[in-house]
């Protein structure tokens, strides 16, 4: 460490800025935090983004490192599973994983307060509220702020850290000072927050420890529980749909059609009042590079990588940024001229990867995910995980419940798809799974106890068994499953129409199952002829319907391209 203690200005006292101040204070730096808004600990109402957030392993790890994990967990609600709401009012839980694999619903404001108070508890941290960054200089380290009285306030520091969110003023200054590549994309969806209040008896109106999801293709609603026994619902819809719902009648018709079970929970009057008096908010995805200017400036959190919220990782990624910077400062002994470029180089690939994953998931949910499909995919993912616990780890598990680098989550997923789907068994009790095309599976078993699943088209699964104890599933059309068993103890399921399942057995020990629950069918089959396993890769990245524009290299395109690489589909257009 150099002779004098480094002086750092953290611009932005949001979630990432406040946490970063804690990390930097632990390094014995002198830290000034500048936040344009008033101190949220004093304010009555805080406008702005989502009321609660999903905290997962990456964010928790960062909080643990500054000694704040326990206090934050005490102020949060564990969510062990999703609860999928069907249009018909059905509710299906889908676990995240084992008992210790759960996410936490945390209150944004409370978390921010805890972080600010923890930062200020250090004598070396000073928070300056109502100080808005006007300009800064990455050669001299000078900054200029405008305070609440409209006066200019100056400071000069060794390092400027931009944690000032998606519309970062620090990033704007960096773009003037250096060759900063920058990409941003607004998605056609907006979001609006609605509340499910506690019941008159002051109880939660829905199951508490779940992430509630209403998947309706281009419409989606998500609800997270709050400590006060309410839920905050976030409704996602295209802006043009928001605009087309103008009257109370439009609104009620829409909700009756799409989210009928939520109406009595939110309350018809509250729904009308809130919906008709609020504006949907935009979501933006931002990628840039590099994250530093020489040894004087660095951007982190949303300032460096705003993402669409469809992986619940924005804050988690920003918190992990703080861990990585801290590690780089350790590694280079606080030499900013080495640590900052190293941080930028190392972290860029991961932050870009999570932006891509979030965008990809947005596209996927929007285009093809209704509640049945959502349930089926997640169950299959979990089923595969239980069959191949060491080789098949669902992508969301790596993202939410591990600290595997984001770009490696993508790489491993690709690896899994190549290897797990190309399994050939040539002897008894072996399995041969061969996937011929994107998301298709072909498993064919030709001898006793073998399983052969062959999928011929997108999202189809075809398992066909031709001998004793074999299973052959053949799926002919989208989302259909057809299992047909031809001989004793064999199972043959053949599904010929979309989303339906038809299981027909033609000999001794035959079965005829019409089931909508794929995992259950699999279980039945396992019980049935004795022996089997089969699986379907379902997968999240299933239906890619896209048209590649002439040369628009948007974030969306790059996300799709990335997924294309994973599945070796290149530029194939599916329709
Ligand atoms: P911000 O929270 O935006 O904080 C930036 C701060 O900088 C603000 O306080 C702002 O006032 C201040 N500032 C701005 N400009 C200036 C200036 N010129 N001078 C001084 N101060 C300035 N993430 C998750 O991990 N899990 C979730 O479940 C989740 N859900 C989400 C749901 C929605 C609908 C949205 C929109 C986002 C969600 N996110 C989630 C993402 C998460 O909200 C962000 O990633 C996170 O808030 C980023 O923190 P930040 O500190 O980088 O930026
Ligand atoms: C969106 C908005 C379910 C809070 C992605 C899952 C989110 C959150 C999922 C919001 C989904 C979507 C995952 C978590 C989480 C799922 C995840 C999304 C919290 C792939 C307050 N997403 N979110 N994936 O698996 O990994 O449950 O606003 F609907 S938490 Cl879109 Cl784990």
XYZ file of C-alpha atoms and ligand atoms in Angstrom:
660
model
C 0.000 0.000 0.000
C 1.263 3.453 -0.871
C 2.396 5.870 1.837
C -0.821 7.787 2.076
C -4.335 6.440 2.484
C -6.209 6.592 -0.827
C -9.145 8.974 -0.993
C -12.130 7.659 -2.936
C -15.344 9.323 -4.105
C -18.257 6.934 -4.557
C -20.869 8.574 -6.778
C -24.304 7.117 -6.012
C -25.571 5.970 -2.642
C -27.910 3.296 -3.989
C -27.519 -0.410 -3.276
C -24.167 -0.887 -4.982
C -22.653 2.449 -3.934
C -23.481 1.928 -0.271
C -22.116 -1.627 -0.287
C -19.003 -0.515 -2.142
C -18.386 2.129 0.518
C -18.396 -0.663 3.123
C -15.834 -2.674 1.144
C -13.601 0.358 0.556
C -13.763 1.457 4.197
C -12.653 -2.026 5.221
C -9.568 -1.455 3.082
C -8.786 1.586 5.201
C -9.527 4.042 2.398
C -11.080 7.442 3.048
C -14.488 7.398 1.377
C -16.958 10.130 0.424
C -20.340 8.941 -0.870
C -22.287 11.429 -2.978
C -25.981 10.791 -3.512
C -28.249 13.096 -5.469
C -31.413 12.198 -3.544
C -32.208 13.003 0.027
C -31.261 10.525 2.745
C -33.787 7.722 2.344
C -33.577 7.051 6.070
C -35.329 10.383 6.632
C -37.586 10.520 3.603
C -41.211 9.488 3.902
C -41.761 8.314 0.373
C -39.123 7.260 -2.047
C -40.083 7.269 -5.646
C -38.481 5.007 -8.142
C -37.912 1.433 -8.772
C -39.172 -1.822 -7.461
C -40.124 -2.135 -3.844
C -38.630 -5.563 -3.278
C -35.951 -7.629 -4.914
C -34.772 -11.225 -5.046
C -31.442 -11.645 -3.298
C -29.499 -14.768 -4.214
C -26.100 -16.336 -3.555
C -23.881 -13.759 -5.235
C -25.450 -10.857 -3.410
C -25.499 -12.731 -0.132
C -21.831 -13.593 -0.424
C -20.926 -9.932 -0.838
C -23.046 -8.960 2.174
C -21.362 -11.683 4.231
C -17.956 -10.246 3.382
C -18.844 -6.949 5.028
C -20.608 -8.634 7.946
C -24.145 -7.755 6.877
C -25.587 -11.064 5.726
C -27.380 -11.866 8.968
C -29.073 -8.522 9.433
C -30.265 -8.520 5.835
C -31.567 -12.092 6.057
C -33.486 -11.193 9.199
C -35.209 -8.502 7.185
C -36.083 -10.748 4.286
C -38.449 -13.558 3.405
C -37.113 -16.838 2.026
C -38.622 -18.085 -1.226
C -37.977 -21.814 -1.654
C -39.961 -22.246 -4.829
C -41.920 -20.523 -7.525
C -45.677 -20.776 -7.424
C -47.074 -20.761 -10.923
C -50.561 -19.318 -11.286
C -52.584 -20.683 -14.204
C -55.394 -18.720 -15.862
C -57.804 -21.269 -14.409
C -56.689 -20.392 -10.896
C -54.447 -23.435 -10.518
C -51.271 -23.040 -8.488
C -48.225 -25.254 -9.017
C -45.130 -25.025 -6.860
C -41.732 -25.706 -8.391
C -38.833 -25.926 -6.012
C -35.617 -24.008 -6.611
C -33.580 -26.913 -5.335
C -32.548 -28.479 -2.121
C -33.537 -27.091 1.235
C -30.692 -24.612 1.371
C -31.319 -23.394 -2.153
C -33.689 -20.513 -1.771
C -33.736 -16.854 -2.650
C -34.717 -13.996 -0.348
C -37.279 -11.298 -0.930
C -35.754 -8.118 0.456
C -37.119 -4.612 0.703
C -35.049 -2.286 -1.465
C -35.385 0.678 0.829
C -34.634 -1.236 4.001
C -31.600 -2.872 2.399
C -30.342 0.512 1.246
C -30.787 1.919 4.754
C -28.886 -0.965 6.337
C -26.052 -0.521 3.847
C -25.823 3.254 4.293
C -25.826 2.972 8.078
C -23.161 0.276 7.955
C -21.008 2.437 5.679
C -21.424 5.493 7.879
C -20.575 3.468 10.969
C -16.990 3.644 9.746
C -15.296 6.908 10.754
C -13.684 6.998 7.323
C -16.981 7.186 5.398
C -18.914 10.418 4.902
C -22.237 10.487 3.063
C -23.262 13.643 1.249
C -26.941 13.599 0.326
C -28.551 15.939 -2.154
C -25.273 16.163 -3.992
C -25.643 15.557 -7.689
C -22.556 14.967 -9.782
C -22.194 17.656 -12.427
C -18.731 16.957 -13.838
C -15.575 15.060 -13.072
C -12.069 14.846 -14.438
C -10.232 11.550 -14.772
C -6.812 13.161 -15.056
C -6.905 15.312 -11.957
C -9.486 13.386 -9.928
C -11.580 16.529 -9.462
C -15.357 16.339 -9.094
C -18.068 18.959 -9.011
C -21.491 18.508 -7.458
C -24.630 20.587 -7.224
C -26.212 20.467 -3.783
C -29.787 21.060 -2.618
C -29.224 24.806 -2.417
C -28.048 24.859 -6.005
C -24.485 25.545 -4.915
C -21.420 23.967 -6.490
C -19.362 21.721 -4.258
C -15.914 20.472 -5.289
C -13.617 17.701 -4.222
C -10.392 16.111 -5.445
C -9.740 12.401 -4.961
C -7.438 9.564 -5.985
C -10.252 7.437 -7.368
C -13.749 8.153 -8.741
C -16.145 5.209 -8.465
C -19.357 5.463 -10.496
C -22.185 3.586 -8.785
C -24.803 6.001 -10.033
C -27.173 3.662 -11.823
C -28.314 3.065 -15.384
C -28.218 6.755 -16.363
C -24.810 7.234 -14.826
C -23.306 10.710 -14.882
C -19.861 9.214 -14.255
C -20.258 7.046 -17.355
C -21.216 10.113 -19.408
C -18.019 11.793 -18.274
C -16.055 8.650 -19.140
C -17.457 8.726 -22.651
C -15.952 12.173 -23.127
C -12.628 11.152 -21.646
C -11.975 7.793 -23.189
C -12.877 5.411 -26.017
C -15.880 3.855 -24.346
C -17.918 1.351 -26.344
C -21.524 1.743 -25.409
C -24.747 -0.022 -26.314
C -28.208 0.448 -24.940
C -31.588 -1.001 -25.745
C -35.052 -0.313 -24.445
C -37.371 -3.283 -24.620
C -40.983 -2.851 -25.795
C -42.255 -3.916 -22.376
C -42.850 -1.673 -19.404
C -43.611 -2.600 -15.819
C -46.069 -1.415 -13.214
C -46.198 -2.238 -9.536
C -49.417 -3.266 -7.805
C -49.926 -4.338 -4.230
C -51.697 -7.275 -2.670
C -52.393 -5.965 0.834
C -52.593 -8.135 3.968
C -56.015 -9.691 4.614
C -58.428 -7.992 7.038
C -57.098 -10.417 9.648
C -53.627 -9.093 8.876
C -52.442 -12.235 7.205
C -50.720 -12.949 3.906
C -53.339 -13.441 1.212
C -51.211 -15.957 -0.685
C -48.635 -18.603 0.168
C -45.715 -16.720 1.675
C -42.453 -18.406 0.836
C -42.772 -18.324 -2.922
C -41.930 -16.245 -5.913
C -45.403 -16.017 -7.459
C -45.474 -16.052 -11.225
C -48.317 -15.594 -13.692
C -46.698 -16.482 -17.042
C -48.909 -15.451 -19.963
C -46.500 -15.164 -22.877
C -46.227 -11.457 -23.639
C -47.958 -10.586 -20.378
C -46.413 -11.591 -17.126
C -46.882 -10.813 -13.494
C -44.530 -11.605 -10.625
C -45.168 -11.138 -6.912
C -42.708 -11.148 -4.005
C -43.723 -11.160 -0.331
C -43.046 -8.257 2.052
C -42.529 -8.348 5.815
C -45.733 -6.350 6.370
C -47.683 -9.320 4.931
C -48.348 -7.657 1.629
C -47.046 -8.712 -1.770
C -45.637 -6.435 -4.404
C -46.797 -7.499 -7.846
C -44.903 -6.406 -10.898
C -46.931 -6.463 -14.089
C -44.916 -6.681 -17.321
C -46.604 -5.820 -20.622
C -45.790 -4.141 -23.921
C -46.211 -0.368 -23.687
C -48.806 -0.436 -26.443
C -50.935 -2.834 -24.416
C -50.619 -0.602 -21.360
C -51.747 2.279 -23.570
C -54.679 0.334 -25.008
C -56.172 -0.239 -21.567
C -57.745 3.132 -20.956
C -60.913 2.631 -18.986
C -61.986 0.725 -15.906
C -63.918 -1.623 -18.191
C -60.877 -2.300 -20.378
C -58.868 -2.986 -17.271
C -61.324 -5.361 -15.662
C -61.875 -7.246 -18.903
C -58.167 -7.618 -19.330
C -57.569 -8.826 -15.781
C -60.542 -11.180 -15.884
C -59.086 -12.689 -19.021
C -55.433 -12.912 -17.966
C -55.064 -12.714 -14.205
C -58.525 -13.483 -12.782
C -57.295 -14.885 -9.472
C -55.404 -11.688 -8.700
C -58.418 -9.365 -8.849
C -59.887 -10.107 -5.391
C -56.378 -10.173 -3.932
C -55.363 -6.755 -5.196
C -58.907 -5.501 -4.774
C -60.943 -4.234 -7.681
C -60.983 -0.630 -6.539
C -57.304 -0.481 -5.666
C -56.475 -2.092 -9.004
C -58.439 0.523 -10.930
C -57.118 3.358 -8.864
C -53.446 2.374 -9.071
C -53.463 1.228 -12.672
C -55.250 4.270 -14.047
C -53.118 6.721 -12.111
C -49.679 5.251 -12.816
C -47.452 5.106 -15.821
C -45.632 1.944 -16.835
C -41.887 2.279 -16.341
C -39.286 1.424 -18.960
C -36.593 -1.236 -18.804
C -33.236 -0.744 -20.419
C -30.284 -2.996 -21.094
C -26.863 -1.374 -21.234
C -23.487 -2.835 -22.056
C -20.265 -0.897 -22.224
C -16.523 -1.417 -22.152
C -14.054 -0.756 -20.633
C -15.210 -0.032 -17.100
C -12.216 2.069 -16.090
C -10.370 5.213 -17.111
C -6.710 4.747 -16.343
C -6.063 4.632 -12.604
C -8.666 7.298 -11.771
C -12.151 6.050 -12.555
C -14.281 2.935 -12.606
C -18.009 2.232 -13.059
C -19.840 -0.664 -11.429
C -23.389 -1.890 -10.860
C -26.133 -0.607 -13.160
C -23.854 2.234 -14.252
C -21.734 -0.382 -16.008
C -24.351 -2.991 -16.896
C -28.028 -2.227 -16.560
C -30.036 -5.288 -17.505
C -33.649 -6.263 -17.965
C -34.930 -7.813 -14.717
C -35.769 -11.245 -16.105
C -33.134 -13.138 -14.209
C -33.436 -11.323 -10.889
C -29.690 -10.617 -11.033
C -29.140 -6.860 -11.445
C -28.386 -6.111 -7.822
C -26.715 -9.487 -7.301
C -24.356 -8.819 -10.204
C -23.610 -5.333 -8.872
C -22.831 -6.748 -5.441
C -20.544 -9.343 -6.989
C -18.771 -6.493 -8.823
C -17.805 -5.167 -5.385
C -16.289 -8.540 -4.447
C -14.286 -8.660 -7.663
C -12.934 -5.118 -7.318
C -11.970 -5.855 -3.746
C -10.094 -8.968 -4.867
C -8.271 -7.053 -7.588
C -7.226 -4.392 -5.089
C -5.871 -7.189 -2.884
C -4.061 -8.791 -5.754
C -2.388 -5.553 -6.894
C -1.810 -4.162 -3.442
C -4.058 -1.126 -3.996
C -2.178 -0.086 -7.134
C -5.072 1.454 -9.082
C -3.086 1.575 -12.318
C -2.989 -2.223 -12.310
C -6.138 -3.149 -10.388
C -8.618 -1.081 -12.420
C -7.696 -2.380 -15.890
C -7.535 -5.899 -14.467
C -10.975 -5.481 -12.889
C -12.443 -4.183 -16.124
C -10.940 -6.944 -18.229
C -11.940 -9.700 -15.843
C -15.443 -8.538 -15.058
C -16.542 -7.387 -18.486
C -17.152 -10.879 -19.862
C -19.279 -11.816 -16.881
C -21.370 -8.659 -16.769
C -21.960 -8.905 -20.500
C -22.954 -12.547 -20.064
C -25.606 -11.816 -17.430
C -26.998 -8.956 -19.530
C -27.326 -11.440 -22.395
C -28.909 -14.114 -20.230
C -31.452 -11.660 -18.868
C -32.305 -10.433 -22.360
C -32.552 -13.956 -23.669
C -34.884 -14.946 -20.883
C -37.038 -11.914 -21.583
C -37.343 -12.906 -25.220
C -38.096 -16.475 -24.346
C -40.753 -15.720 -21.751
C -42.380 -13.184 -23.993
C -42.590 -15.423 -27.007
C -43.434 -18.770 -25.682
C -44.004 -19.197 -22.026
C -47.448 -19.879 -20.731
C -47.932 -21.445 -17.353
C -48.027 -25.047 -18.572
C -44.859 -24.711 -20.530
C -43.130 -22.903 -17.705
C -44.015 -25.717 -15.328
C -42.986 -28.412 -17.757
C -39.638 -26.840 -18.515
C -38.710 -26.241 -14.931
C -39.762 -29.717 -13.917
C -37.761 -31.301 -16.665
C -34.777 -29.189 -15.741
C -35.108 -30.354 -12.148
C -35.686 -33.938 -13.223
C -32.511 -33.946 -15.251
C -30.700 -32.445 -12.315
C -31.898 -35.285 -10.123
C -30.853 -37.875 -12.682
C -27.466 -36.334 -13.472
C -26.697 -34.300 -10.354
C -23.070 -33.920 -11.271
C -23.310 -33.191 -14.918
C -26.601 -31.466 -15.381
C -26.990 -28.308 -13.426
C -29.841 -26.090 -14.544
C -28.712 -22.694 -15.753
C -30.744 -20.807 -13.154
C -29.101 -22.938 -10.452
C -25.652 -21.876 -11.599
C -26.747 -18.257 -11.883
C -28.736 -17.942 -8.653
C -27.112 -20.509 -6.389
C -23.448 -20.523 -7.245
C -20.633 -18.111 -7.843
C -19.597 -19.752 -11.079
C -18.595 -16.849 -13.312
C -21.577 -15.792 -15.394
C -19.743 -16.398 -18.652
C -18.850 -19.877 -17.437
C -22.493 -20.605 -16.634
C -23.141 -20.106 -20.324
C -20.117 -22.157 -21.317
C -21.059 -24.992 -18.984
C -24.586 -25.006 -20.225
C -23.263 -25.449 -23.705
C -20.969 -28.195 -22.539
C -23.830 -29.958 -20.786
C -26.005 -29.788 -23.816
C -23.288 -31.304 -25.941
C -22.420 -34.073 -23.566
C -25.543 -34.987 -21.728
C -27.541 -35.055 -24.842
C -25.167 -37.259 -26.678
C -25.085 -40.283 -24.524
C -24.894 -43.599 -26.187
C -25.327 -46.782 -24.287
C -24.547 -50.062 -25.908
C -25.174 -52.424 -23.098
C -27.671 -53.398 -20.559
C -28.942 -50.633 -18.292
C -27.247 -48.045 -20.356
C -28.906 -45.171 -21.992
C -28.410 -43.666 -25.300
C -29.467 -40.127 -25.636
C -28.749 -38.468 -28.829
C -29.882 -35.052 -29.745
C -30.075 -34.360 -33.389
C -31.112 -30.811 -33.501
C -31.735 -27.896 -31.315
C -33.743 -28.875 -28.287
C -34.697 -32.122 -29.792
C -33.823 -35.344 -28.237
C -33.573 -38.777 -29.574
C -33.183 -41.517 -27.114
C -33.197 -44.938 -28.568
C -32.656 -48.100 -26.671
C -32.047 -51.244 -28.566
C -31.496 -53.746 -25.848
C -32.814 -54.777 -22.572
C -33.113 -51.966 -20.061
C -31.909 -49.420 -22.487
C -33.707 -46.235 -23.173
C -33.763 -44.501 -26.392
C -35.235 -41.094 -26.670
C -35.290 -39.527 -29.999
C -36.657 -36.124 -30.594
C -37.354 -35.178 -34.114
C -38.430 -31.643 -33.926
C -38.208 -28.662 -31.743
C -39.470 -29.329 -28.247
C -40.655 -32.708 -29.138
C -39.609 -35.790 -27.364
C -39.783 -39.189 -28.824
C -39.039 -42.203 -26.753
C -39.414 -45.513 -28.429
C -38.708 -48.855 -26.890
C -38.590 -51.916 -29.033
C -37.729 -54.650 -26.634
C -38.363 -55.826 -23.205
C -38.014 -53.061 -20.625
C -37.135 -50.555 -23.201
C -38.814 -47.252 -23.475
C -39.308 -45.390 -26.595
C -40.687 -41.940 -26.544
C -41.241 -40.268 -29.767
C -42.657 -36.828 -30.020
C -43.873 -35.620 -33.305
C -44.907 -32.099 -32.773
C -44.207 -29.121 -30.702
C -44.454 -29.720 -26.988
C -46.033 -33.020 -27.478
C -44.827 -36.190 -25.979
C -45.553 -39.546 -27.353
C -44.534 -42.647 -25.531
C -45.502 -45.932 -27.032
C -44.658 -49.308 -25.681
C -44.675 -52.200 -28.050
C -43.953 -55.166 -25.905
C -44.092 -56.479 -22.470
C -43.039 -53.896 -19.950
C -42.398 -51.452 -22.642
C -43.955 -48.092 -22.696
C -44.880 -46.249 -25.715
C -46.087 -42.750 -25.410
C -47.095 -40.997 -28.470
C -48.470 -37.525 -28.452
C -49.874 -36.144 -31.584
C -51.073 -32.735 -30.718
C -49.684 -29.676 -29.157
C -49.206 -29.857 -25.419
C -51.170 -32.990 -25.094
C -49.877 -36.287 -23.959
C -51.083 -39.627 -24.955
C -49.677 -42.707 -23.429
C -50.836 -45.931 -24.850
C -49.691 -49.383 -23.961
C -50.682 -52.259 -26.202
C -49.627 -55.311 -24.318
C -49.388 -56.816 -20.948
C -48.702 -54.160 -18.343
C -50.066 -51.605 -20.623
C -50.928 -48.170 -19.496
C -53.113 -45.516 -20.766
C -52.282 -42.241 -19.237
C -53.489 -38.900 -20.224
C -51.493 -36.625 -18.117
C -50.660 -33.016 -18.304
C -47.811 -33.295 -15.913
C -44.767 -34.519 -17.684
C -42.768 -35.280 -14.580
C -45.604 -37.382 -13.292
C -45.727 -39.314 -16.497
C -42.056 -39.946 -16.224
C -42.517 -41.249 -12.748
C -45.297 -43.541 -13.885
C -43.098 -44.871 -16.600
C -40.292 -45.465 -14.211
C -42.635 -47.489 -12.051
C -44.186 -49.224 -14.947
C -41.929 -51.531 -16.841
C -39.303 -51.523 -14.280
C -36.314 -49.761 -15.286
C -36.346 -46.467 -16.811
C -34.965 -43.356 -17.200
C -35.336 -41.042 -19.849
C -35.221 -37.555 -19.952
C -35.992 -34.728 -22.039
C -34.081 -31.701 -22.383
C -36.402 -29.113 -22.427
C -34.832 -26.449 -21.639
C -35.170 -23.076 -21.329
C -33.805 -22.048 -24.550
C -36.293 -23.849 -26.577
C -38.224 -21.895 -29.006
C -36.290 -19.342 -30.788
C -38.417 -17.535 -33.217
C -36.543 -14.803 -34.747
C -35.717 -13.048 -37.881
C -32.284 -11.719 -38.241
C -32.444 -8.175 -39.476
C -30.067 -6.984 -42.169
C -27.302 -5.733 -39.920
C -28.778 -4.518 -36.732
C -26.415 -5.636 -34.075
C -28.638 -4.964 -31.139
C -28.264 -6.322 -27.665
C -31.138 -8.580 -28.469
C -29.376 -9.968 -31.508
C -26.248 -10.607 -29.581
C -28.176 -12.412 -26.913
C -29.798 -14.579 -29.518
C -26.518 -15.129 -31.260
C -24.975 -16.179 -28.022
C -27.691 -18.669 -27.455
C -27.265 -19.818 -31.002
C -23.669 -20.674 -30.230
C -24.713 -22.649 -27.232
C -26.986 -24.776 -29.284
C -24.860 -24.701 -32.401
C -27.637 -23.269 -34.436
C -25.774 -20.345 -35.847
C -28.101 -18.132 -37.735
C -30.855 -20.602 -38.239
C -34.238 -19.023 -38.337
C -37.036 -20.875 -36.682
C -40.570 -20.102 -37.408
P -29.311 2.283 -8.405
O -30.040 1.401 -7.486
O -29.981 2.862 -9.578
O -28.609 3.413 -7.568
C -27.946 4.509 -8.174
C -27.921 5.664 -7.201
O -27.166 6.718 -7.780
C -29.309 6.216 -6.907
O -29.474 6.336 -5.528
C -29.312 7.565 -7.614
O -30.108 8.521 -6.932
C -27.854 7.944 -7.564
N -27.434 8.871 -8.639
C -27.804 8.846 -9.936
N -27.229 9.861 -10.606
C -26.484 10.555 -9.715
C -25.652 11.712 -9.800
N -25.483 12.372 -10.956
N -25.034 12.129 -8.683
C -25.189 11.474 -7.501
N -25.966 10.396 -7.363
C -26.598 9.923 -8.463
N -32.017 -7.067 -9.108
C -31.882 -8.202 -8.389
O -30.760 -8.601 -8.057
N -32.979 -8.928 -8.011
C -34.238 -8.560 -8.363
O -35.206 -9.230 -8.015
C -34.408 -7.394 -9.145
N -35.650 -7.012 -9.534
C -35.780 -5.885 -10.283
C -37.051 -5.540 -10.721
C -37.240 -4.410 -11.501
C -38.623 -4.055 -11.962
C -36.111 -3.615 -11.855
C -36.283 -2.404 -12.700
C -34.840 -3.967 -11.429
C -34.656 -5.103 -10.643
N -33.385 -5.493 -10.209
C -33.245 -6.646 -9.489
C -32.177 -4.710 -10.561
C -31.728 -3.769 -9.452
O -32.784 -2.901 -9.139
C -30.527 -2.970 -9.887
O -29.593 -3.779 -10.521
C -29.862 -2.284 -8.701
O -30.729 -1.362 -8.122
C -28.586 -1.553 -9.150
O -28.030 -0.840 -8.086
P -27.106 0.416 -8.344
O -26.704 0.881 -6.995
O -26.055 0.078 -9.341
O -28.031 1.473 -9.046
C -38.342 -10.456 -12.298
C -38.867 -9.289 -11.769
C -38.820 -16.935 -12.879
C -38.127 -9.955 -9.578
C -36.801 -15.723 -14.339
C -37.532 -17.377 -12.752
C -37.711 -11.360 -11.464
C -37.604 -11.112 -10.125
C -36.507 -16.762 -13.491
C -38.765 -9.042 -10.421
C -39.108 -15.921 -13.749
C -38.106 -15.298 -14.447
C -34.885 -16.107 -11.216
C -34.664 -16.260 -9.864
C -35.908 -14.274 -10.466
C -37.270 -18.490 -11.818
C -34.364 -16.993 -12.271
C -37.098 -12.615 -11.804
C -36.899 -12.214 -9.485
C -34.584 -17.886 -14.535
C -39.358 -7.618 -8.650
N -35.572 -14.991 -11.501
N -36.605 -13.094 -10.560
N -35.156 -17.186 -13.401
O -36.423 -19.344 -12.091
O -33.256 -17.481 -12.181
O -37.955 -18.531 -10.787
O -39.309 -7.865 -9.989
F -40.362 -15.519 -13.924
S -35.342 -14.967 -9.016
Cl -38.518 -14.005 -15.500
Cl -33.828 -17.539 -9.080
